[in-house]
Amino acid sequence: GAEQTLGEAEQAWSRFRLRPRVLRDVSRIDTSVELLGSRLATPVLVGPTAAHGLVAPEGEAATARGAAAAGSLLVVSTRASRELEDVPAGPWWFQAYVMRDRERTLALARRAVSAGATAIVLTGDVPYLGKRHGKTRLDLLGPAEPGTQQDPSAGLEAIAQLVEATGLPVLVKGVLRGDDAVACLEAGAAGVVVSNHGGRQLDRALPTAHALPDVVAAVGGSAPILVDGGLRCGLDV
């Protein structure tokens, strides 16, 4: 598309305004959070992006060390440039696609478990690869072989399959609707990630800042909700 969603991401957060309280005891500040079994110093995680080796020789291994040093964790992409076994540095999660070869999906997820992953993040918003132009067009790995392409027939059953195969909590990434969030949780997800794939998948999709309240209201505190897209500073967080 015209990258309209991409351009709206940062603006959507910047339009919110804060309502600070006064005369509250803030002499001790704690930003730590307990998230799916990991104690983190910050509620800011490093989301999954492909091929870190393009910008640093050690790739995802270096990113994981940086995240761990900040008291956070890295979500390692299926399209990582390093072997999963090279990545661990503190807690980390594994991002999975539902590929046409379903057994390959499950085998890769099991391998992530063996390498130390503590959760699976299932990308649910790429049944087909969106048309990408300009800044969002980047072919990192060349054409995928048919078995590793995303499976457009994948449904909610993929959540339970990953849970059964790995024994880990599974979060679904790419949720923009409250009813979708509830459906994912009812199908076995441990949480959801409100995301529009950085504006790289479906143009004119809702900005995540605007989608978040609907998802929060629908989930009602029953599971963790994460959000990405356009977050650039502590004020956004």
XYZ file of N, CA and C in Angstrom:
711
model
N 0.821 -1.199 0.000
C 0.000 0.000 0.000
C 0.858 1.252 0.000
N 0.282 2.318 0.492
C 0.953 3.615 0.507
C 1.678 3.900 1.811
N 1.815 2.872 2.657
C 2.500 2.992 3.959
C 1.791 3.970 4.898
N 0.472 4.050 4.774
C -0.289 4.946 5.630
C -0.229 4.496 7.085
N -0.402 3.195 7.329
C -0.342 2.674 8.694
C 1.038 2.902 9.302
N 2.070 2.701 8.497
C 3.435 2.937 8.974
C 3.596 4.366 9.469
N 3.057 5.319 8.711
C 3.205 6.723 9.080
C 2.386 7.143 10.283
N 1.322 6.395 10.581
C 0.439 6.758 11.690
C 0.900 6.233 13.040
N 1.835 5.297 13.041
C 2.182 4.583 14.268
C 2.659 5.515 15.384
N 3.667 6.331 15.088
C 4.208 7.226 16.114
C 3.211 8.320 16.478
N 2.521 8.865 15.487
C 1.563 9.928 15.752
C 0.462 9.466 16.705
N 0.062 8.216 16.571
C -1.036 7.711 17.398
C -0.691 7.761 18.882
N 0.551 7.397 19.224
C 0.954 7.472 20.639
C 1.106 8.921 21.085
N 1.640 9.771 20.213
C 1.940 11.151 20.619
C 0.692 11.975 20.864
N -0.458 11.505 20.390
C -1.699 12.259 20.602
C -2.281 12.054 22.004
N -1.828 11.013 22.698
C -2.301 10.814 24.074
C -1.688 11.859 25.000
N -2.418 12.242 26.026
C -1.933 13.208 27.002
C -1.985 12.610 28.405
N -1.017 12.976 29.226
C -0.866 12.413 30.564
C -1.654 13.222 31.590
N -2.132 12.539 32.627
C -2.842 13.195 33.734
C -2.113 12.846 35.030
N -1.003 13.507 35.308
C -0.201 13.143 36.482
C -0.899 13.477 37.785
N -0.639 12.665 38.802
C -1.105 12.944 40.157
C -0.045 13.789 40.879
N -0.422 14.384 42.007
C 0.530 15.164 42.798
C 0.524 14.660 44.234
N 1.613 14.989 44.922
C 1.754 14.651 46.345
C 1.503 13.177 46.619
N 2.206 12.328 45.843
C 2.229 10.891 46.097
C 3.674 10.506 46.403
N 3.864 9.494 47.235
C 5.209 9.068 47.611
C 5.860 8.326 46.444
N 6.811 8.991 45.800
C 7.533 8.360 44.693
C 9.029 8.271 45.004
N 9.338 8.152 46.302
C 10.742 8.062 46.701
C 11.352 6.725 46.304
N 10.523 5.705 46.107
C 11.006 4.405 45.636
C 10.243 4.047 44.367
N 10.954 3.858 43.281
C 10.340 3.583 41.984
C 10.786 2.202 41.511
N 9.822 1.392 41.116
C 10.117 0.028 40.670
C 9.378 -0.235 39.358
N 10.116 -0.414 38.276
C 9.503 -0.682 36.972
C 9.516 -2.168 36.630
N 9.904 -3.012 37.574
C 10.035 -4.437 37.277
C 8.667 -5.082 37.079
N 8.684 -6.223 36.391
C 7.445 -6.933 36.094
C 7.730 -8.426 36.046
N 6.780 -9.210 36.517
C 6.842 -10.665 36.400
C 6.044 -11.050 35.166
N 6.704 -11.679 34.190
C 6.043 -11.967 32.929
C 6.320 -13.398 32.491
N 5.311 -14.219 32.570
C 5.390 -15.616 32.133
C 6.613 -16.331 32.710
N 6.827 -16.134 33.999
C 7.888 -16.845 34.693
C 9.217 -16.147 34.737
N 9.356 -15.012 34.068
C 10.616 -14.261 34.084
C 10.421 -12.952 34.848
N 11.378 -12.647 35.734
C 11.359 -11.375 36.439
C 12.205 -10.388 35.649
N 11.591 -9.332 35.129
C 12.274 -8.368 34.281
C 12.369 -7.026 34.983
N 13.450 -6.312 34.728
C 13.645 -5.003 35.352
C 12.800 -3.923 34.691
N 12.273 -4.225 33.515
C 11.549 -3.230 32.723
C 10.417 -3.904 31.972
N 9.309 -3.211 31.729
C 8.244 -3.785 30.911
C 8.480 -3.625 29.412
N 9.684 -3.229 29.025
C 10.018 -3.037 27.615
C 10.827 -4.231 27.122
N 10.301 -4.962 26.155
C 10.979 -6.115 25.581
C 11.526 -5.771 24.205
N 12.367 -6.650 23.668
C 12.885 -6.482 22.310
C 12.105 -7.425 21.399
N 11.289 -6.856 20.529
C 10.426 -7.652 19.672
C 11.189 -8.362 18.574
N 10.534 -9.327 17.927
C 11.210 -10.126 16.905
C 11.388 -9.379 15.591
N 12.618 -9.288 15.125
C 12.945 -8.772 13.794
C 13.976 -9.702 13.180
N 13.997 -9.769 11.878
C 14.831 -10.749 11.183
C 16.262 -10.270 10.988
N 17.162 -11.221 10.844
C 18.504 -11.020 10.281
C 19.318 -9.915 10.943
N 19.541 -10.009 12.242
C 20.367 -9.024 12.940
C 21.813 -9.048 12.460
N 22.201 -10.121 11.795
C 23.553 -10.204 11.264
C 23.856 -9.156 10.207
N 22.819 -8.516 9.674
C 23.042 -7.444 8.709
C 23.687 -6.219 9.342
N 23.500 -6.050 10.662
C 24.003 -4.845 11.317
C 25.084 -5.120 12.363
N 25.297 -6.378 12.727
C 26.343 -6.726 13.692
C 26.785 -8.156 13.430
N 28.089 -8.407 13.425
C 28.580 -9.750 13.100
C 27.998 -10.844 13.999
N 27.783 -10.523 15.283
C 27.264 -11.540 16.199
C 25.747 -11.653 16.153
N 25.108 -10.765 15.407
C 23.684 -10.873 15.193
C 22.876 -10.931 16.473
N 21.924 -11.874 16.508
C 20.995 -11.985 17.629
C 21.683 -12.299 18.955
N 22.866 -12.911 18.905
C 23.588 -13.187 20.149
C 23.968 -11.885 20.849
N 24.364 -10.871 20.069
C 24.699 -9.569 20.642
C 23.442 -8.862 21.148
N 22.359 -8.953 20.385
C 21.106 -8.327 20.815
C 20.627 -8.937 22.121
N 20.717 -10.251 22.231
C 20.278 -10.933 23.444
C 21.091 -10.493 24.652
N 22.402 -10.320 24.475
C 23.241 -9.854 25.581
C 22.835 -8.448 26.009
N 22.582 -7.578 25.031
C 22.160 -6.217 25.360
C 20.842 -6.193 26.095
N 19.883 -7.007 25.647
C 18.585 -7.068 26.307
C 18.733 -7.575 27.735
N 19.544 -8.620 27.910
C 19.748 -9.177 29.251
C 20.421 -8.165 30.169
N 21.382 -7.408 29.634
C 22.071 -6.408 30.449
C 21.129 -5.306 30.901
N 20.078 -5.058 30.121
C 19.080 -4.053 30.472
C 17.982 -4.622 31.353
N 18.098 -5.906 31.703
C 17.077 -6.537 32.524
C 15.827 -6.887 31.746
N 15.967 -7.035 30.418
C 14.833 -7.338 29.563
C 15.066 -8.680 28.879
N 14.287 -8.952 27.834
C 14.499 -10.183 27.073
C 14.269 -9.932 25.595
N 14.840 -10.800 24.776
C 14.734 -10.737 23.324
C 13.766 -11.801 22.839
N 12.914 -11.430 21.882
C 12.113 -12.413 21.163
C 12.847 -12.711 19.857
N 13.340 -13.932 19.724
C 14.189 -14.302 18.586
C 13.316 -14.713 17.402
N 13.577 -14.126 16.254
C 12.792 -14.382 15.051
C 13.111 -15.736 14.436
N 12.096 -16.336 13.830
C 12.317 -17.525 13.003
C 13.337 -17.224 11.911
N 13.355 -15.976 11.446
C 14.269 -15.571 10.373
C 15.585 -15.010 10.927
N 15.997 -15.485 12.082
C 17.245 -15.016 12.691
C 18.443 -15.393 11.825
N 19.515 -14.628 11.949
C 20.729 -14.900 11.188
C 21.714 -15.774 11.968
N 21.402 -16.072 13.224
C 22.248 -16.964 14.026
C 21.460 -18.207 14.402
N 22.174 -19.293 14.646
C 21.525 -20.509 15.124
C 20.896 -20.246 16.493
N 19.773 -20.869 16.761
C 19.098 -20.658 18.039
C 20.002 -20.982 19.221
N 20.844 -21.974 19.050
C 21.723 -22.385 20.132
C 22.791 -21.344 20.451
N 23.020 -20.393 19.543
C 24.018 -19.347 19.758
C 23.464 -18.139 20.506
N 22.152 -18.091 20.684
C 21.507 -16.867 21.133
C 21.494 -16.665 22.641
N 21.214 -17.677 23.452
C 20.841 -17.429 24.857
C 21.770 -16.509 25.627
N 21.161 -15.541 26.301
C 21.826 -14.665 27.266
C 20.699 -14.117 28.128
N 20.421 -14.793 29.220
C 19.250 -14.424 29.992
C 18.010 -15.018 29.358
N 16.829 -14.654 29.850
C 15.596 -15.223 29.293
C 15.349 -14.742 27.866
N 14.773 -15.609 27.036
C 14.417 -15.218 25.684
C 13.227 -16.043 25.222
N 12.487 -15.477 24.265
C 11.335 -16.144 23.680
C 11.612 -16.412 22.209
N 10.837 -17.305 21.617
C 11.005 -17.648 20.204
C 9.748 -17.272 19.423
N 9.949 -16.539 18.321
C 8.834 -16.165 17.439
C 8.668 -17.227 16.360
N 7.431 -17.708 16.193
C 7.157 -18.770 15.231
C 6.123 -18.331 14.205
N 6.291 -18.825 12.976
C 5.268 -18.735 11.947
C 4.630 -20.113 11.802
N 3.378 -20.160 11.357
C 2.783 -21.431 10.960
C 3.135 -21.641 9.491
N 4.072 -22.542 9.252
C 4.529 -22.791 7.885
C 3.674 -23.868 7.227
N 3.730 -23.915 5.902
C 2.964 -24.925 5.168
C 3.342 -26.329 5.631
N 4.602 -26.531 5.906
C 5.063 -27.787 6.497
C 4.884 -27.652 8.005
N 3.729 -28.064 8.503
C 3.394 -27.841 9.915
C 4.388 -28.534 10.854
N 4.859 -29.703 10.452
C 5.801 -30.417 11.312
C 7.118 -29.664 11.428
N 7.503 -28.957 10.367
C 8.721 -28.151 10.449
C 8.547 -27.015 11.460
N 7.355 -26.437 11.490
C 7.050 -25.404 12.488
C 7.231 -25.943 13.898
N 6.642 -27.117 14.156
C 6.696 -27.693 15.500
C 8.117 -28.136 15.855
N 8.845 -28.658 14.872
C 10.216 -29.097 15.132
C 11.107 -27.920 15.491
N 10.924 -26.807 14.806
C 11.720 -25.617 15.097
C 11.384 -25.080 16.481
N 10.104 -25.116 16.843
C 9.699 -24.661 18.169
C 10.285 -25.556 19.260
N 10.290 -26.869 19.023
C 10.897 -27.793 20.002
C 12.395 -27.524 20.135
N 13.024 -27.217 19.025
C 14.453 -26.906 19.065
C 14.707 -25.652 19.892
N 13.816 -24.667 19.775
C 13.940 -23.457 20.590
C 13.828 -23.781 22.067
N 12.930 -24.694 22.407
C 12.795 -25.120 23.802
C 14.104 -25.726 24.296
N 14.674 -26.597 23.493
C 15.939 -27.242 23.878
C 17.061 -26.233 24.041
N 17.007 -25.132 23.268
C 18.039 -24.099 23.339
C 17.803 -23.122 24.484
N 16.631 -23.209 25.153
C 16.409 -22.378 26.332
C 15.289 -21.367 26.253
N 14.523 -21.351 25.174
C 13.399 -20.412 25.080
C 12.386 -20.702 26.189
N 11.754 -19.654 26.703
C 10.797 -19.838 27.794
C 9.361 -19.498 27.384
N 9.142 -19.059 26.153
C 7.797 -18.815 25.627
C 7.872 -18.792 24.107
N 6.732 -19.013 23.481
C 6.614 -18.968 22.025
C 5.695 -17.810 21.650
N 6.116 -16.998 20.689
C 5.291 -15.904 20.176
C 4.881 -16.275 18.753
N 3.608 -16.613 18.577
C 3.094 -17.054 17.285
C 2.604 -15.851 16.487
N 3.238 -15.584 15.355
C 2.797 -14.495 14.494
C 1.546 -14.943 13.743
N 0.430 -14.232 13.969
C -0.835 -14.660 13.406
C -1.355 -13.791 12.282
N -0.623 -12.728 11.925
C -1.166 -11.760 10.962
C -0.479 -11.799 9.598
N 0.154 -12.926 9.269
C 0.824 -13.028 7.961
C 0.410 -14.331 7.263
N -0.891 -14.499 6.958
C -1.273 -15.677 6.179
C -0.665 -15.628 4.782
N -0.570 -14.425 4.242
C 0.172 -14.152 3.010
C 1.064 -12.955 3.285
N 2.196 -12.894 2.608
C 3.078 -11.751 2.765
C 2.473 -10.544 2.073
N 2.314 -9.442 2.810
C 1.705 -8.246 2.250
C 2.572 -7.606 1.180
N 1.936 -6.813 0.323
C 2.678 -6.049 -0.677
C 3.483 -4.971 0.030
N 4.780 -4.976 -0.167
C 5.652 -4.049 0.550
C 6.426 -3.186 -0.433
N 6.389 -1.884 -0.178
C 7.042 -0.921 -1.051
C 7.937 -0.013 -0.211
N 8.793 0.752 -0.883
C 9.574 1.783 -0.196
C 10.324 1.252 1.004
N 10.159 1.937 2.152
C 10.912 1.606 3.366
C 10.575 0.223 3.906
N 9.359 -0.276 3.600
C 8.963 -1.563 4.170
C 9.358 -2.732 3.280
N 9.993 -2.473 2.148
C 10.381 -3.547 1.236
C 11.830 -3.922 1.466
N 12.047 -5.131 1.969
C 13.403 -5.602 2.207
C 13.397 -7.120 2.131
N 14.031 -7.667 1.121
C 14.094 -9.112 0.950
C 15.380 -9.604 1.605
N 15.246 -10.143 2.811
C 16.422 -10.511 3.585
C 16.991 -11.862 3.178
N 16.111 -12.782 2.824
C 16.550 -14.159 2.691
C 16.296 -14.744 1.306
N 15.730 -13.962 0.386
C 15.386 -14.501 -0.916
C 14.106 -15.310 -0.834
N 13.667 -15.906 -1.945
C 12.414 -16.658 -1.956
C 12.494 -17.892 -1.063
N 11.433 -18.088 -0.275
C 11.393 -19.242 0.631
C 10.974 -20.483 -0.137
N 11.508 -21.651 0.269
C 11.048 -22.890 -0.326
C 9.599 -23.126 0.118
N 8.763 -23.835 -0.679
C 7.320 -23.939 -0.385
C 6.998 -24.381 1.028
N 7.767 -25.317 1.571
C 7.444 -25.833 2.901
C 7.603 -24.818 4.009
N 8.441 -23.777 3.784
C 8.685 -22.784 4.828
C 7.853 -21.521 4.647
N 7.038 -21.470 3.605
C 6.149 -20.331 3.435
C 5.033 -20.385 4.478
N 4.487 -19.217 4.823
C 3.395 -19.182 5.771
C 2.186 -19.936 5.226
N 1.472 -20.613 6.124
C 0.320 -21.426 5.746
C -0.950 -20.588 5.838
N -1.576 -20.233 4.700
C -2.768 -19.397 4.748
C -3.996 -20.098 5.301
N -3.914 -21.427 5.482
C -5.050 -22.169 6.029
C -4.982 -22.292 7.549
N -3.931 -21.763 8.154
C -3.743 -21.919 9.603
C -4.868 -21.231 10.369
N -5.324 -21.880 11.414
C -6.367 -21.321 12.262
C -5.971 -21.377 13.718
N -6.960 -21.194 14.591
C -6.692 -21.161 16.028
C -6.122 -22.469 16.554
N -6.303 -23.555 15.811
C -5.773 -24.850 16.260
C -4.253 -24.828 16.389
N -3.590 -23.911 15.679
C -2.129 -23.838 15.740
C -1.641 -23.498 17.140
N -2.446 -22.778 17.907
C -2.042 -22.410 19.272
C -1.867 -23.651 20.117
N -2.895 -24.511 20.143
C -2.839 -25.732 20.950
C -1.736 -26.665 20.465
N -1.511 -26.698 19.157
C -0.446 -27.549 18.622
C 0.913 -27.127 19.159
N 1.154 -25.821 19.219
C 2.428 -25.328 19.739
C 2.541 -25.544 21.245
N 1.440 -25.354 21.949
C 1.455 -25.603 23.402
C 1.797 -27.059 23.676
N 1.139 -27.965 22.948
C 1.370 -29.392 23.163
C 2.788 -29.796 22.776
N 3.298 -29.216 21.691
C 4.625 -29.594 21.198
C 5.749 -29.090 22.088
N 5.546 -27.944 22.746
C 6.637 -27.311 23.483
C 6.472 -27.302 24.996
N 5.228 -27.354 25.456
C 4.983 -27.224 26.888
C 5.198 -25.817 27.414
N 5.348 -24.839 26.504
C 5.596 -23.454 26.888
C 4.337 -22.606 26.692
N 4.248 -21.473 27.391
C 3.165 -20.540 27.094
C 3.321 -19.985 25.685
N 2.201 -19.819 25.004
C 2.188 -19.302 23.636
C 1.409 -17.995 23.612
N 2.046 -16.938 23.106
C 1.367 -15.666 22.891
C 1.095 -15.517 21.398
N -0.014 -14.878 21.052
C -0.337 -14.644 19.643
C -0.075 -13.187 19.314
N 0.778 -12.962 18.317
C 1.171 -11.620 17.899
C 0.428 -11.227 16.617
N -0.051 -9.976 16.596
C -0.753 -9.487 15.425
C -2.226 -9.223 15.697
N -2.613 -9.227 16.975
C -4.013 -9.043 17.362
C -4.354 -7.549 17.385
N -5.470 -7.181 16.740
C -5.911 -5.786 16.721
C -7.362 -5.627 17.170
N -7.994 -6.735 17.561
C -9.406 -6.709 17.936
C -9.611 -7.426 19.271
N -10.559 -6.909 20.049
C -10.875 -7.543 21.317
C -11.434 -8.937 21.155
N -12.321 -9.142 20.168
C -12.898 -10.470 19.996
C -11.856 -11.482 19.531
N -10.902 -11.051 18.719
C -9.813 -11.941 18.326
C -8.951 -12.318 19.535
N -8.689 -11.358 20.402
C -7.897 -11.639 21.596
C -8.570 -12.704 22.454
N -9.866 -12.557 22.673
C -10.612 -13.526 23.476
C -10.585 -14.900 22.813
N -10.760 -14.948 21.485
C -10.735 -16.222 20.767
C -9.380 -16.912 20.912
N -8.293 -16.145 20.852
C -6.952 -16.716 21.007
C -6.768 -17.291 22.413
N -7.218 -16.563 23.413
C -7.080 -17.040 24.787
C -7.913 -18.291 25.012
N -9.127 -18.314 24.471
C -9.984 -19.492 24.618
C -9.395 -20.705 23.902
N -8.567 -20.463 22.883
C -7.932 -21.549 22.133
C -6.628 -22.011 22.777
N -6.247 -21.390 23.899
C -5.071 -21.858 24.632
C -3.918 -20.899 24.736
N -4.040 -19.697 24.169
C -2.948 -18.730 24.265
C -2.808 -18.232 25.699
N -1.565 -17.936 26.067
C -1.288 -17.404 27.398
C -1.298 -15.893 27.421
N -1.352 -15.254 26.256
C -1.354 -13.802 26.154
C -1.392 -13.404 24.699
N -1.484 -12.101 24.456
C -1.518 -11.606 23.069
C -0.591 -10.408 22.931
N -0.162 -10.174 21.693
C 0.633 -8.997 21.362
C -0.169 -8.165 20.361
N -0.564 -6.972 20.789
C -1.265 -6.047 19.890
C -0.241 -5.497 18.910
N -0.425 -5.814 17.636
C 0.596 -5.469 16.641
C -0.039 -5.405 15.267
N 0.447 -4.494 14.420
C 0.057 -4.496 13.009
C 1.270 -4.771 12.120
N 2.230 -5.476 12.677
C 3.433 -5.888 11.956
C 4.252 -4.685 11.492
N 4.260 -3.654 12.323
C 5.046 -2.471 12.004
C 4.565 -1.736 10.769
N 3.285 -1.938 10.395
C 2.765 -1.318 9.189
C 3.237 -1.989 7.917
N 3.865 -3.145 8.032
C 4.455 -3.800 6.859
C 3.550 -4.876 6.263
N 2.377 -5.108 6.842
C 1.561 -6.219 6.385
C 0.280 -5.755 5.685
N -0.652 -5.146 6.432
C -1.902 -4.669 5.849
C -1.984 -3.158 6.015
N -1.848 -2.417 4.913
C -1.935 -0.968 5.015
C -3.352 -0.563 5.397
N -3.468 0.554 6.131
C -4.712 1.069 6.696
C -5.249 0.212 7.834
N -4.433 -0.696 8.338
C -4.800 -1.376 9.582
C -4.753 -0.355 10.714
N -5.509 -0.628 11.763
C -5.616 0.274 12.902
C -4.263 0.458 13.584
N -3.878 1.682 13.938
C -2.667 1.864 14.739
C -2.804 1.122 16.070
N -1.722 0.572 16.542
C -1.799 -0.235 17.766
C -2.213 0.588 18.982
N -1.838 1.869 19.001
C -2.240 2.722 20.118
C -3.758 2.821 20.214
N -4.441 2.755 19.078
C -5.896 2.836 19.058
C -6.550 1.479 19.265
N -5.858 0.413 18.894
C -6.402 -0.935 19.069
C -6.284 -1.421 20.502
N -5.283 -0.939 21.223
C -4.982 -1.458 22.566
C -6.163 -1.377 23.534
N -6.888 -0.251 23.645
C -7.967 -0.185 24.639
C -9.041 -1.258 24.441
N -9.406 -1.545 23.197
C -10.417 -2.560 22.912
C -9.957 -3.936 23.375
N -8.691 -4.246 23.118
C -8.151 -5.538 23.520
C -8.084 -5.638 25.033
N -7.617 -4.582 25.684
C -7.529 -4.577 27.150
C -8.902 -4.781 27.769
N -9.911 -4.093 27.242
C -11.260 -4.216 27.786
C -11.803 -5.628 27.603
N -11.542 -6.230 26.448
C -12.057 -7.567 26.169
C -11.378 -8.631 27.028
N -10.072 -8.499 27.217
C -9.324 -9.492 28.001
C -9.612 -9.355 29.483
N -9.853 -8.139 29.941
C -10.272 -7.924 31.313
C -9.280 -8.363 32.377
N -7.996 -8.254 32.074
C -6.985 -8.590 33.070
C -6.710 -10.065 33.236
N -7.293 -10.909 32.378
C -7.141 -12.355 32.540
C -5.834 -12.896 31.970
N -5.108 -12.098 31.195
C -3.862 -12.552 30.573
C -3.017 -11.337 30.242
N -1.702 -11.520 30.126
C -0.837 -10.387 29.763
C -1.070 -9.933 28.335
N -1.015 -8.604 28.144
C -1.154 -8.003 26.824
C 0.087 -7.172 26.561
N 0.741 -7.430 25.448
C 1.886 -6.634 25.023
C 1.473 -5.831 23.796
N 2.233 -4.807 23.470
C 1.914 -3.982 22.310
C 3.209 -3.503 21.665
N 3.212 -3.398 20.321
C 4.371 -2.838 19.630
C 3.891 -1.863 18.570
N 4.838 -1.216 17.902
C 4.508 -0.331 16.803
C 4.497 1.132 17.178
N 5.524 1.873 16.760
C 5.554 3.317 16.954
C 6.039 3.785 18.305
N 6.346 2.869 19.207
C 6.853 3.249 20.528
C 8.312 3.681 20.401
N 8.611 4.915 20.795
C 9.934 5.454 20.537
C 10.658 5.970 21.785
N 9.943 6.145 22.904
C 10.589 6.730 24.064
C 9.821 6.353 25.334
N 10.392 6.744 26.469
C 9.760 6.451 27.744
C 8.388 7.071 27.889
N 8.166 8.235 27.286
C 6.842 8.859 27.350
C 5.799 7.982 26.651
N 6.160 7.385 25.537
C 5.230 6.463 24.867
C 4.901 5.287 25.784
N 5.918 4.744 26.425
C 5.710 3.600 27.308
C 4.823 3.978 28.485
